[in-house]
PDB file of C-alpha atoms in Angstrom:
ATOM      1  CA  UNK C  14     -59.233 -53.409 -10.422  1.00  0.00           C
ATOM      2  CA  UNK C  15     -61.476 -53.242 -13.484  1.00  0.00           C
ATOM      3  CA  UNK C  16     -63.798 -50.672 -14.958  1.00  0.00           C
ATOM      4  CA  UNK C  17     -67.068 -50.260 -13.036  1.00  0.00           C
ATOM      5  CA  UNK C  18     -70.168 -48.143 -13.166  1.00  0.00           C
ATOM      6  CA  UNK C  19     -70.027 -44.407 -13.808  1.00  0.00           C
ATOM      7  CA  UNK C  20     -69.573 -42.359 -10.678  1.00  0.00           C
ATOM      8  CA  UNK C  21     -67.052 -44.757  -9.125  1.00  0.00           C
ATOM      9  CA  UNK C  22     -63.261 -44.778  -9.434  1.00  0.00           C
ATOM     10  CA  UNK C  23     -61.481 -47.382 -11.516  1.00  0.00           C
ATOM     11  CA  UNK C  24     -58.292 -48.221 -13.428  1.00  0.00           C
ATOM     12  CA  UNK C  25     -58.118 -49.299 -17.040  1.00  0.00           C
ATOM     13  CA  UNK C  26     -55.607 -49.349 -19.866  1.00  0.00           C
ATOM     14  CA  UNK C  27     -55.809 -46.220 -21.952  1.00  0.00           C
ATOM     15  CA  UNK C  28     -56.702 -46.367 -25.635  1.00  0.00           C
ATOM     16  CA  UNK C  29     -56.276 -44.023 -28.576  1.00  0.00           C
ATOM     17  CA  UNK C  30     -59.380 -42.021 -27.757  1.00  0.00           C
ATOM     18  CA  UNK C  31     -57.843 -41.204 -24.366  1.00  0.00           C
ATOM     19  CA  UNK C  32     -54.772 -39.549 -25.885  1.00  0.00           C
ATOM     20  CA  UNK C  33     -55.970 -35.902 -25.648  1.00  0.00           C
ATOM     21  CA  UNK C  34     -56.827 -36.318 -21.964  1.00  0.00           C
ATOM     22  CA  UNK C  35     -53.488 -38.046 -21.298  1.00  0.00           C
ATOM     23  CA  UNK C  36     -51.545 -35.256 -23.001  1.00  0.00           C
ATOM     24  CA  UNK C  37     -53.395 -32.705 -20.906  1.00  0.00           C
ATOM     25  CA  UNK C  38     -52.461 -34.645 -17.784  1.00  0.00           C
ATOM     26  CA  UNK C  39     -48.806 -34.895 -18.803  1.00  0.00           C
ATOM     27  CA  UNK C  40     -48.600 -31.201 -19.560  1.00  0.00           C
ATOM     28  CA  UNK C  41     -49.584 -30.265 -16.010  1.00  0.00           C
ATOM     29  CA  UNK C  42     -45.921 -30.747 -15.116  1.00  0.00           C
ATOM     30  CA  UNK C  43     -43.913 -30.849 -18.359  1.00  0.00           C
ATOM     31  CA  UNK C  44     -40.611 -31.124 -16.473  1.00  0.00           C
ATOM     32  CA  UNK C  45     -41.434 -34.054 -14.187  1.00  0.00           C
ATOM     33  CA  UNK C  46     -43.436 -35.906 -16.868  1.00  0.00           C
ATOM     34  CA  UNK C  47     -40.887 -35.589 -19.672  1.00  0.00           C
ATOM     35  CA  UNK C  48     -40.134 -39.343 -19.858  1.00  0.00           C
ATOM     36  CA  UNK C  49     -43.716 -40.489 -20.412  1.00  0.00           C
ATOM     37  CA  UNK C  50     -44.507 -37.495 -22.646  1.00  0.00           C
ATOM     38  CA  UNK C  51     -41.502 -38.407 -24.798  1.00  0.00           C
ATOM     39  CA  UNK C  52     -42.495 -42.064 -24.983  1.00  0.00           C
ATOM     40  CA  UNK C  53     -46.056 -41.258 -26.010  1.00  0.00           C
ATOM     41  CA  UNK C  54     -44.927 -38.699 -28.582  1.00  0.00           C
ATOM     42  CA  UNK C  55     -42.470 -41.203 -30.064  1.00  0.00           C
ATOM     43  CA  UNK C  56     -44.576 -44.353 -30.092  1.00  0.00           C
ATOM     44  CA  UNK C  57     -48.165 -43.388 -29.353  1.00  0.00           C
ATOM     45  CA  UNK C  58     -50.370 -45.030 -26.778  1.00  0.00           C
ATOM     46  CA  UNK C  59     -50.823 -48.425 -28.453  1.00  0.00           C
ATOM     47  CA  UNK C  60     -49.034 -51.152 -26.481  1.00  0.00           C
ATOM     48  CA  UNK C  61     -47.803 -52.824 -29.680  1.00  0.00           C
ATOM     49  CA  UNK C  62     -45.636 -49.820 -30.525  1.00  0.00           C
ATOM     50  CA  UNK C  63     -45.018 -48.402 -27.065  1.00  0.00           C
ATOM     51  CA  UNK C  64     -43.818 -51.686 -25.585  1.00  0.00           C
ATOM     52  CA  UNK C  65     -45.721 -50.821 -22.417  1.00  0.00           C
ATOM     53  CA  UNK C  66     -49.208 -50.031 -21.207  1.00  0.00           C
ATOM     54  CA  UNK C  67     -50.485 -46.713 -19.973  1.00  0.00           C
ATOM     55  CA  UNK C  68     -52.996 -47.191 -17.181  1.00  0.00           C
ATOM     56  CA  UNK C  69     -55.445 -44.481 -16.286  1.00  0.00           C
ATOM     57  CA  UNK C  70     -57.095 -43.865 -12.941  1.00  0.00           C
ATOM     58  CA  UNK C  71     -60.575 -42.403 -13.379  1.00  0.00           C
ATOM     59  CA  UNK C  72     -62.971 -40.688 -11.027  1.00  0.00           C
ATOM     60  CA  UNK C  73     -66.492 -39.998 -12.305  1.00  0.00           C
ATOM     61  CA  UNK C  74     -65.291 -40.854 -15.814  1.00  0.00           C
ATOM     62  CA  UNK C  75     -62.545 -38.214 -15.622  1.00  0.00           C
ATOM     63  CA  UNK C  76     -58.885 -39.149 -16.066  1.00  0.00           C
ATOM     64  CA  UNK C  77     -57.188 -38.102 -12.831  1.00  0.00           C
ATOM     65  CA  UNK C  78     -53.845 -39.952 -12.918  1.00  0.00           C
ATOM     66  CA  UNK C  79     -51.889 -42.291 -15.178  1.00  0.00           C
ATOM     67  CA  UNK C  80     -49.058 -44.799 -14.963  1.00  0.00           C
ATOM     68  CA  UNK C  81     -46.552 -46.063 -17.554  1.00  0.00           C
ATOM     69  CA  UNK C  82     -46.332 -49.819 -16.969  1.00  0.00           C
ATOM     70  CA  UNK C  83     -43.568 -51.699 -18.743  1.00  0.00           C
ATOM     71  CA  UNK C  84     -39.922 -52.304 -17.945  1.00  0.00           C
ATOM     72  CA  UNK C  85     -40.259 -49.079 -15.943  1.00  0.00           C
ATOM     73  CA  UNK C  86     -43.149 -48.096 -13.695  1.00  0.00           C
ATOM     74  CA  UNK C  87     -43.557 -44.315 -14.031  1.00  0.00           C
ATOM     75  CA  UNK C  88     -46.621 -42.693 -12.395  1.00  0.00           C
ATOM     76  CA  UNK C  89     -48.082 -39.485 -13.819  1.00  0.00           C
ATOM     77  CA  UNK C  90     -49.803 -36.952 -11.543  1.00  0.00           C
ATOM     78  CA  UNK C  91     -50.729 -39.813  -9.196  1.00  0.00           C
ATOM     79  CA  UNK C  92     -53.018 -38.998  -6.270  1.00  0.00           C
ATOM     80  CA  UNK C  93     -53.041 -41.049  -3.067  1.00  0.00           C
ATOM     81  CA  UNK C  94     -56.125 -42.902  -4.308  1.00  0.00           C
ATOM     82  CA  UNK C  95     -54.457 -43.564  -7.660  1.00  0.00           C
ATOM     83  CA  UNK C  96     -51.323 -44.928  -5.972  1.00  0.00           C
ATOM     84  CA  UNK C  97     -53.429 -47.430  -4.050  1.00  0.00           C
ATOM     85  CA  UNK C  98     -55.369 -48.414  -7.164  1.00  0.00           C
ATOM     86  CA  UNK C  99     -52.224 -48.820  -9.287  1.00  0.00           C
ATOM     87  CA  UNK C 100     -50.553 -50.835  -6.524  1.00  0.00           C
ATOM     88  CA  UNK C 101     -53.515 -53.196  -6.303  1.00  0.00           C
ATOM     89  CA  UNK C 102     -53.399 -53.854 -10.021  1.00  0.00           C
ATOM     90  CA  UNK C 103     -49.600 -54.200 -10.083  1.00  0.00           C
ATOM     91  CA  UNK C 104     -49.726 -56.788  -7.284  1.00  0.00           C
ATOM     92  CA  UNK C 105     -52.009 -58.907  -9.457  1.00  0.00           C
ATOM     93  CA  UNK C 106     -49.819 -58.486 -12.526  1.00  0.00           C
ATOM     94  CA  UNK C 107     -47.802 -61.542 -13.557  1.00  0.00           C
ATOM     95  CA  UNK C 108     -44.495 -59.777 -14.219  1.00  0.00           C
ATOM     96  CA  UNK C 109     -42.419 -57.399 -12.140  1.00  0.00           C
ATOM     97  CA  UNK C 110     -40.831 -54.349 -13.707  1.00  0.00           C
ATOM     98  CA  UNK C 111     -37.143 -53.482 -13.537  1.00  0.00           C
ATOM     99  CA  UNK C 112     -37.640 -50.121 -11.858  1.00  0.00           C
ATOM    100  CA  UNK C 113     -40.024 -47.612 -10.331  1.00  0.00           C
ATOM    101  CA  UNK C 114     -39.232 -43.961 -11.063  1.00  0.00           C
ATOM    102  CA  UNK C 115     -40.978 -40.704 -10.276  1.00  0.00           C
ATOM    103  CA  UNK C 116     -41.734 -38.128  -7.604  1.00  0.00           C
ATOM    104  CA  UNK C 117     -40.684 -39.406  -4.177  1.00  0.00           C
ATOM    105  CA  UNK C 118     -44.075 -38.638  -2.638  1.00  0.00           C
ATOM    106  CA  UNK C 119     -45.584 -41.126  -5.107  1.00  0.00           C
ATOM    107  CA  UNK C 120     -42.855 -43.772  -5.454  1.00  0.00           C
ATOM    108  CA  UNK C 121     -42.235 -44.242  -1.719  1.00  0.00           C
ATOM    109  CA  UNK C 122     -45.828 -45.215  -0.826  1.00  0.00           C
ATOM    110  CA  UNK C 123     -46.200 -47.208  -4.046  1.00  0.00           C
ATOM    111  CA  UNK C 124     -43.075 -49.202  -3.262  1.00  0.00           C
ATOM    112  CA  UNK C 125     -44.169 -49.700   0.347  1.00  0.00           C
ATOM    113  CA  UNK C 126     -47.363 -51.284  -1.017  1.00  0.00           C
ATOM    114  CA  UNK C 127     -45.548 -53.470  -3.582  1.00  0.00           C
ATOM    115  CA  UNK C 128     -42.585 -54.679  -1.520  1.00  0.00           C
ATOM    116  CA  UNK C 129     -44.412 -57.479   0.383  1.00  0.00           C
ATOM    117  CA  UNK C 130     -45.327 -59.080  -2.953  1.00  0.00           C
ATOM    118  CA  UNK C 131     -42.396 -58.134  -5.177  1.00  0.00           C
ATOM    119  CA  UNK C 132     -39.679 -58.770  -2.593  1.00  0.00           C
ATOM    120  CA  UNK C 133     -36.590 -56.758  -1.765  1.00  0.00           C
ATOM    121  CA  UNK C 134     -35.185 -54.300  -4.284  1.00  0.00           C
ATOM    122  CA  UNK C 135     -31.630 -54.372  -5.623  1.00  0.00           C
ATOM    123  CA  UNK C 136     -31.338 -50.682  -4.791  1.00  0.00           C
ATOM    124  CA  UNK C 137     -33.611 -48.076  -3.198  1.00  0.00           C
ATOM    125  CA  UNK C 138     -32.744 -44.477  -4.049  1.00  0.00           C
ATOM    126  CA  UNK C 139     -35.460 -42.549  -2.301  1.00  0.00           C
ATOM    127  CA  UNK C 140     -33.825 -39.108  -2.167  1.00  0.00           C
ATOM    128  CA  UNK C 141     -32.957 -37.855  -5.645  1.00  0.00           C
ATOM    129  CA  UNK C 142     -33.095 -34.079  -6.082  1.00  0.00           C
ATOM    130  CA  UNK C 143     -34.860 -33.270  -9.356  1.00  0.00           C
ATOM    131  CA  UNK C 144     -33.053 -30.348 -10.985  1.00  0.00           C
ATOM    132  CA  UNK C 145     -33.936 -27.896 -13.741  1.00  0.00           C
ATOM    133  CA  UNK C 146     -32.003 -25.302 -15.720  1.00  0.00           C
ATOM    134  CA  UNK C 147     -34.251 -23.224 -17.997  1.00  0.00           C
ATOM    135  CA  UNK C 148     -31.596 -20.753 -19.120  1.00  0.00           C
ATOM    136  CA  UNK C 149     -28.007 -20.941 -20.256  1.00  0.00           C
ATOM    137  CA  UNK C 150     -25.351 -21.731 -17.680  1.00  0.00           C
ATOM    138  CA  UNK C 151     -23.387 -18.845 -16.170  1.00  0.00           C
ATOM    139  CA  UNK C 152     -20.268 -20.899 -16.937  1.00  0.00           C
ATOM    140  CA  UNK C 153     -18.667 -20.499 -20.362  1.00  0.00           C
ATOM    141  CA  UNK C 154     -19.410 -23.624 -22.424  1.00  0.00           C
ATOM    142  CA  UNK C 155     -16.673 -25.964 -23.579  1.00  0.00           C
ATOM    143  CA  UNK C 156     -16.806 -25.825 -27.369  1.00  0.00           C
ATOM    144  CA  UNK C 157     -15.295 -29.305 -27.632  1.00  0.00           C
ATOM    145  CA  UNK C 158     -18.662 -30.804 -26.646  1.00  0.00           C
ATOM    146  CA  UNK C 159     -20.421 -32.168 -29.727  1.00  0.00           C
ATOM    147  CA  UNK C 160     -22.904 -34.803 -30.815  1.00  0.00           C
ATOM    148  CA  UNK C 161     -21.330 -38.237 -31.151  1.00  0.00           C
ATOM    149  CA  UNK C 162     -21.074 -39.301 -34.797  1.00  0.00           C
ATOM    150  CA  UNK C 163     -22.821 -42.424 -36.038  1.00  0.00           C
ATOM    151  CA  UNK C 164     -19.482 -44.088 -36.823  1.00  0.00           C
ATOM    152  CA  UNK C 165     -18.241 -43.491 -33.257  1.00  0.00           C
ATOM    153  CA  UNK C 166     -20.364 -46.159 -31.562  1.00  0.00           C
ATOM    154  CA  UNK C 167     -17.275 -48.202 -30.721  1.00  0.00           C
ATOM    155  CA  UNK C 168     -15.732 -45.090 -29.151  1.00  0.00           C
ATOM    156  CA  UNK C 169     -18.725 -44.205 -26.989  1.00  0.00           C
ATOM    157  CA  UNK C 170     -19.851 -47.703 -26.030  1.00  0.00           C
ATOM    158  CA  UNK C 171     -17.041 -48.532 -23.525  1.00  0.00           C
ATOM    159  CA  UNK C 172     -17.675 -45.225 -21.729  1.00  0.00           C
ATOM    160  CA  UNK C 173     -21.409 -45.946 -21.605  1.00  0.00           C
ATOM    161  CA  UNK C 174     -20.788 -49.388 -20.113  1.00  0.00           C
ATOM    162  CA  UNK C 175     -18.348 -47.947 -17.566  1.00  0.00           C
ATOM    163  CA  UNK C 176     -20.822 -45.249 -16.530  1.00  0.00           C
ATOM    164  CA  UNK C 177     -23.715 -47.685 -16.148  1.00  0.00           C
ATOM    165  CA  UNK C 178     -21.638 -50.183 -14.195  1.00  0.00           C
ATOM    166  CA  UNK C 179     -20.345 -47.471 -11.877  1.00  0.00           C
ATOM    167  CA  UNK C 180     -23.774 -45.933 -11.312  1.00  0.00           C
ATOM    168  CA  UNK C 181     -25.996 -49.018 -11.095  1.00  0.00           C
ATOM    169  CA  UNK C 182     -23.485 -51.615  -9.930  1.00  0.00           C
ATOM    170  CA  UNK C 183     -24.237 -54.044 -12.768  1.00  0.00           C
ATOM    171  CA  UNK C 184     -22.516 -54.520 -16.132  1.00  0.00           C
ATOM    172  CA  UNK C 185     -25.349 -53.854 -18.635  1.00  0.00           C
ATOM    173  CA  UNK C 186     -23.846 -56.175 -21.247  1.00  0.00           C
ATOM    174  CA  UNK C 187     -24.057 -59.357 -19.147  1.00  0.00           C
ATOM    175  CA  UNK C 188     -26.834 -61.531 -20.533  1.00  0.00           C
ATOM    176  CA  UNK C 189     -28.062 -58.578 -22.565  1.00  0.00           C
ATOM    177  CA  UNK C 190     -27.830 -60.005 -26.112  1.00  0.00           C
ATOM    178  CA  UNK C 191     -26.868 -56.650 -27.544  1.00  0.00           C
ATOM    179  CA  UNK C 192     -29.804 -54.644 -26.219  1.00  0.00           C
ATOM    180  CA  UNK C 193     -27.709 -52.064 -24.396  1.00  0.00           C
ATOM    181  CA  UNK C 194     -25.434 -51.541 -27.380  1.00  0.00           C
ATOM    182  CA  UNK C 195     -28.496 -51.071 -29.571  1.00  0.00           C
ATOM    183  CA  UNK C 196     -29.846 -48.450 -27.156  1.00  0.00           C
ATOM    184  CA  UNK C 197     -26.541 -46.524 -27.252  1.00  0.00           C
ATOM    185  CA  UNK C 198     -26.570 -46.735 -31.059  1.00  0.00           C
ATOM    186  CA  UNK C 199     -30.129 -45.394 -31.103  1.00  0.00           C
ATOM    187  CA  UNK C 200     -29.185 -42.401 -28.938  1.00  0.00           C
ATOM    188  CA  UNK C 201     -26.310 -41.603 -31.288  1.00  0.00           C
ATOM    189  CA  UNK C 202     -28.521 -41.933 -34.371  1.00  0.00           C
ATOM    190  CA  UNK C 203     -31.096 -39.574 -32.853  1.00  0.00           C
ATOM    191  CA  UNK C 204     -28.455 -36.954 -32.074  1.00  0.00           C
ATOM    192  CA  UNK C 205     -28.963 -37.411 -28.339  1.00  0.00           C
ATOM    193  CA  UNK C 206     -25.435 -38.465 -27.335  1.00  0.00           C
ATOM    194  CA  UNK C 207     -22.914 -35.728 -26.510  1.00  0.00           C
ATOM    195  CA  UNK C 208     -19.252 -36.110 -25.679  1.00  0.00           C
ATOM    196  CA  UNK C 209     -15.761 -34.707 -25.656  1.00  0.00           C
ATOM    197  CA  UNK C 210     -13.546 -37.142 -27.563  1.00  0.00           C
ATOM    198  CA  UNK C 211      -9.757 -36.955 -27.535  1.00  0.00           C
ATOM    199  CA  UNK C 212      -7.625 -39.437 -29.508  1.00  0.00           C
ATOM    200  CA  UNK C 213     -10.617 -41.780 -29.894  1.00  0.00           C
ATOM    201  CA  UNK C 214     -11.238 -41.742 -26.137  1.00  0.00           C
ATOM    202  CA  UNK C 215     -14.343 -40.319 -24.477  1.00  0.00           C
ATOM    203  CA  UNK C 216     -13.295 -38.054 -21.615  1.00  0.00           C
ATOM    204  CA  UNK C 217     -16.803 -36.659 -20.968  1.00  0.00           C
ATOM    205  CA  UNK C 218     -20.241 -37.805 -22.029  1.00  0.00           C
ATOM    206  CA  UNK C 219     -23.949 -37.484 -21.400  1.00  0.00           C
ATOM    207  CA  UNK C 220     -27.160 -38.198 -23.287  1.00  0.00           C
ATOM    208  CA  UNK C 221     -30.577 -36.685 -23.748  1.00  0.00           C
ATOM    209  CA  UNK C 222     -32.635 -39.627 -22.515  1.00  0.00           C
ATOM    210  CA  UNK C 223     -36.010 -38.026 -23.215  1.00  0.00           C
ATOM    211  CA  UNK C 224     -37.215 -34.795 -24.766  1.00  0.00           C
ATOM    212  CA  UNK C 225     -40.424 -32.928 -25.527  1.00  0.00           C
ATOM    213  CA  UNK C 226     -41.336 -29.488 -26.803  1.00  0.00           C
ATOM    214  CA  UNK C 227     -40.977 -28.163 -23.239  1.00  0.00           C
ATOM    215  CA  UNK C 228     -38.057 -30.021 -21.662  1.00  0.00           C
ATOM    216  CA  UNK C 229     -35.315 -32.568 -22.111  1.00  0.00           C
ATOM    217  CA  UNK C 230     -33.786 -34.874 -19.535  1.00  0.00           C
ATOM    218  CA  UNK C 231     -30.079 -35.600 -19.295  1.00  0.00           C
ATOM    219  CA  UNK C 232     -28.754 -38.983 -18.203  1.00  0.00           C
ATOM    220  CA  UNK C 233     -25.406 -40.704 -17.864  1.00  0.00           C
ATOM    221  CA  UNK C 234     -23.243 -37.681 -17.047  1.00  0.00           C
ATOM    222  CA  UNK C 235     -19.744 -39.159 -16.799  1.00  0.00           C
ATOM    223  CA  UNK C 236     -16.061 -38.168 -16.821  1.00  0.00           C
ATOM    224  CA  UNK C 237     -13.348 -40.736 -17.400  1.00  0.00           C
ATOM    225  CA  UNK C 238     -11.734 -41.522 -14.010  1.00  0.00           C
ATOM    226  CA  UNK C 239      -8.244 -40.436 -15.009  1.00  0.00           C
ATOM    227  CA  UNK C 240      -9.478 -36.916 -15.811  1.00  0.00           C
ATOM    228  CA  UNK C 241     -11.592 -36.331 -12.739  1.00  0.00           C
ATOM    229  CA  UNK C 242     -10.694 -33.465 -10.450  1.00  0.00           C
ATOM    230  CA  UNK C 243      -9.587 -31.210 -13.305  1.00  0.00           C
ATOM    231  CA  UNK C 244     -12.808 -29.202 -13.418  1.00  0.00           C
ATOM    232  CA  UNK C 245     -13.571 -30.071 -17.025  1.00  0.00           C
ATOM    233  CA  UNK C 246     -17.091 -31.314 -16.239  1.00  0.00           C
ATOM    234  CA  UNK C 247     -18.398 -27.811 -15.448  1.00  0.00           C
ATOM    235  CA  UNK C 248     -17.658 -26.292 -18.831  1.00  0.00           C
ATOM    236  CA  UNK C 249     -18.512 -29.552 -20.598  1.00  0.00           C
ATOM    237  CA  UNK C 250     -21.950 -29.722 -19.008  1.00  0.00           C
ATOM    238  CA  UNK C 251     -22.490 -26.018 -19.705  1.00  0.00           C
ATOM    239  CA  UNK C 252     -21.696 -26.830 -23.332  1.00  0.00           C
ATOM    240  CA  UNK C 253     -24.297 -29.569 -23.397  1.00  0.00           C
ATOM    241  CA  UNK C 254     -26.899 -27.239 -21.880  1.00  0.00           C
ATOM    242  CA  UNK C 255     -26.142 -24.603 -24.511  1.00  0.00           C
ATOM    243  CA  UNK C 256     -26.554 -27.103 -27.340  1.00  0.00           C
ATOM    244  CA  UNK C 257     -29.635 -28.994 -26.153  1.00  0.00           C
ATOM    245  CA  UNK C 258     -31.561 -25.839 -25.252  1.00  0.00           C
ATOM    246  CA  UNK C 259     -31.255 -24.841 -28.901  1.00  0.00           C
ATOM    247  CA  UNK C 260     -31.647 -28.294 -30.384  1.00  0.00           C
ATOM    248  CA  UNK C 261     -34.341 -29.855 -28.201  1.00  0.00           C
ATOM    249  CA  UNK C 262     -36.167 -27.773 -25.597  1.00  0.00           C
ATOM    250  CA  UNK C 263     -35.778 -24.615 -23.472  1.00  0.00           C
ATOM    251  CA  UNK C 264     -35.557 -26.443 -20.123  1.00  0.00           C
ATOM    252  CA  UNK C 265     -32.962 -29.061 -19.178  1.00  0.00           C
ATOM    253  CA  UNK C 266     -33.720 -31.494 -16.356  1.00  0.00           C
ATOM    254  CA  UNK C 267     -31.973 -34.310 -14.523  1.00  0.00           C
ATOM    255  CA  UNK C 268     -32.093 -36.065 -11.168  1.00  0.00           C
ATOM    256  CA  UNK C 269     -29.184 -37.079  -8.966  1.00  0.00           C
ATOM    257  CA  UNK C 270     -28.715 -39.274  -5.922  1.00  0.00           C
ATOM    258  CA  UNK C 271     -28.952 -37.190  -2.776  1.00  0.00           C
ATOM    259  CA  UNK C 272     -25.779 -38.707  -1.345  1.00  0.00           C
ATOM    260  CA  UNK C 273     -23.712 -37.762  -4.411  1.00  0.00           C
ATOM    261  CA  UNK C 274     -22.386 -34.503  -2.999  1.00  0.00           C
ATOM    262  CA  UNK C 275     -19.751 -33.832  -5.702  1.00  0.00           C
ATOM    263  CA  UNK C 276     -22.341 -34.196  -8.480  1.00  0.00           C
ATOM    264  CA  UNK C 277     -24.848 -32.002  -6.674  1.00  0.00           C
ATOM    265  CA  UNK C 278     -22.229 -29.269  -6.253  1.00  0.00           C
ATOM    266  CA  UNK C 279     -21.328 -29.569  -9.937  1.00  0.00           C
ATOM    267  CA  UNK C 280     -24.935 -29.142 -11.055  1.00  0.00           C
ATOM    268  CA  UNK C 281     -25.406 -26.183  -8.734  1.00  0.00           C
ATOM    269  CA  UNK C 282     -22.340 -24.442 -10.151  1.00  0.00           C
ATOM    270  CA  UNK C 283     -23.566 -25.043 -13.687  1.00  0.00           C
ATOM    271  CA  UNK C 284     -26.864 -23.379 -12.750  1.00  0.00           C
ATOM    272  CA  UNK C 285     -29.325 -26.168 -12.032  1.00  0.00           C
ATOM    273  CA  UNK C 286     -31.822 -25.654  -9.208  1.00  0.00           C
ATOM    274  CA  UNK C 287     -33.854 -28.230  -7.311  1.00  0.00           C
ATOM    275  CA  UNK C 288     -37.598 -28.078  -7.961  1.00  0.00           C
ATOM    276  CA  UNK C 289     -38.712 -31.386  -6.387  1.00  0.00           C
ATOM    277  CA  UNK C 290     -37.428 -34.791  -5.263  1.00  0.00           C
ATOM    278  CA  UNK C 291     -37.546 -38.018  -7.236  1.00  0.00           C
ATOM    279  CA  UNK C 292     -37.114 -41.605  -6.075  1.00  0.00           C
ATOM    280  CA  UNK C 293     -35.958 -44.708  -7.949  1.00  0.00           C
ATOM    281  CA  UNK C 294     -36.327 -48.346  -6.941  1.00  0.00           C
ATOM    282  CA  UNK C 295     -34.214 -50.816  -8.955  1.00  0.00           C
ATOM    283  CA  UNK C 296     -35.355 -54.425  -8.964  1.00  0.00           C
TER     284      UNK C 296
END
């Protein structure tokens, strides 16, 4: 779909002059839109630096919805009409993305529209409670939780690979040419990787995958298998919440697979509450 006459609806790639309108759109839901808000704040809206496009859906020349289109498809405030328009343009796009992520009420119909062309997904996770904690945890924080030091990449990296493989079902280092290791190194360098390390072994870890002035999003919460069942994750996660609320943003968010009952109970005990439902489709 291309730009047409004023008064009609259309989709086009956003440019620098669209940035104020995009930021206003993103700030309508600063918790749900933290990933795209973080990406735009870090790299701007220019595709050369962002490594992705931001598409806008317009009605009567007004930006109504947006969509991050790169390795990840991430809709922003997408209406039913915008979902259809984005799907039409994505079907015509040469390359498929690796994932679709966002509110379930947007991702489910978008994926339904794309599946006949893109083919079957590797994994459909269509019920992912989206959780928020905008205060400190009622659980006393574990003071062993700390940012991972720059010279501890070789300590954290095996735990990161183990977590990803366990969660996604694929070893991220296979055929990767060092990209995953570089991403872990970047998180450490930015002060976004947190862990409890004992005798050069990570027993707990998580990262701040995205952050803005309003919220940050945790990812990769993991406890080494031999220490599971000891209850250490509650205080460890409470420790992370305490630190990131003071170092990044007042609200901490994450999303979890609906079928992961132990994790959901953990997050509830730590103080997280569900505010919506996300969905993820992995290609």
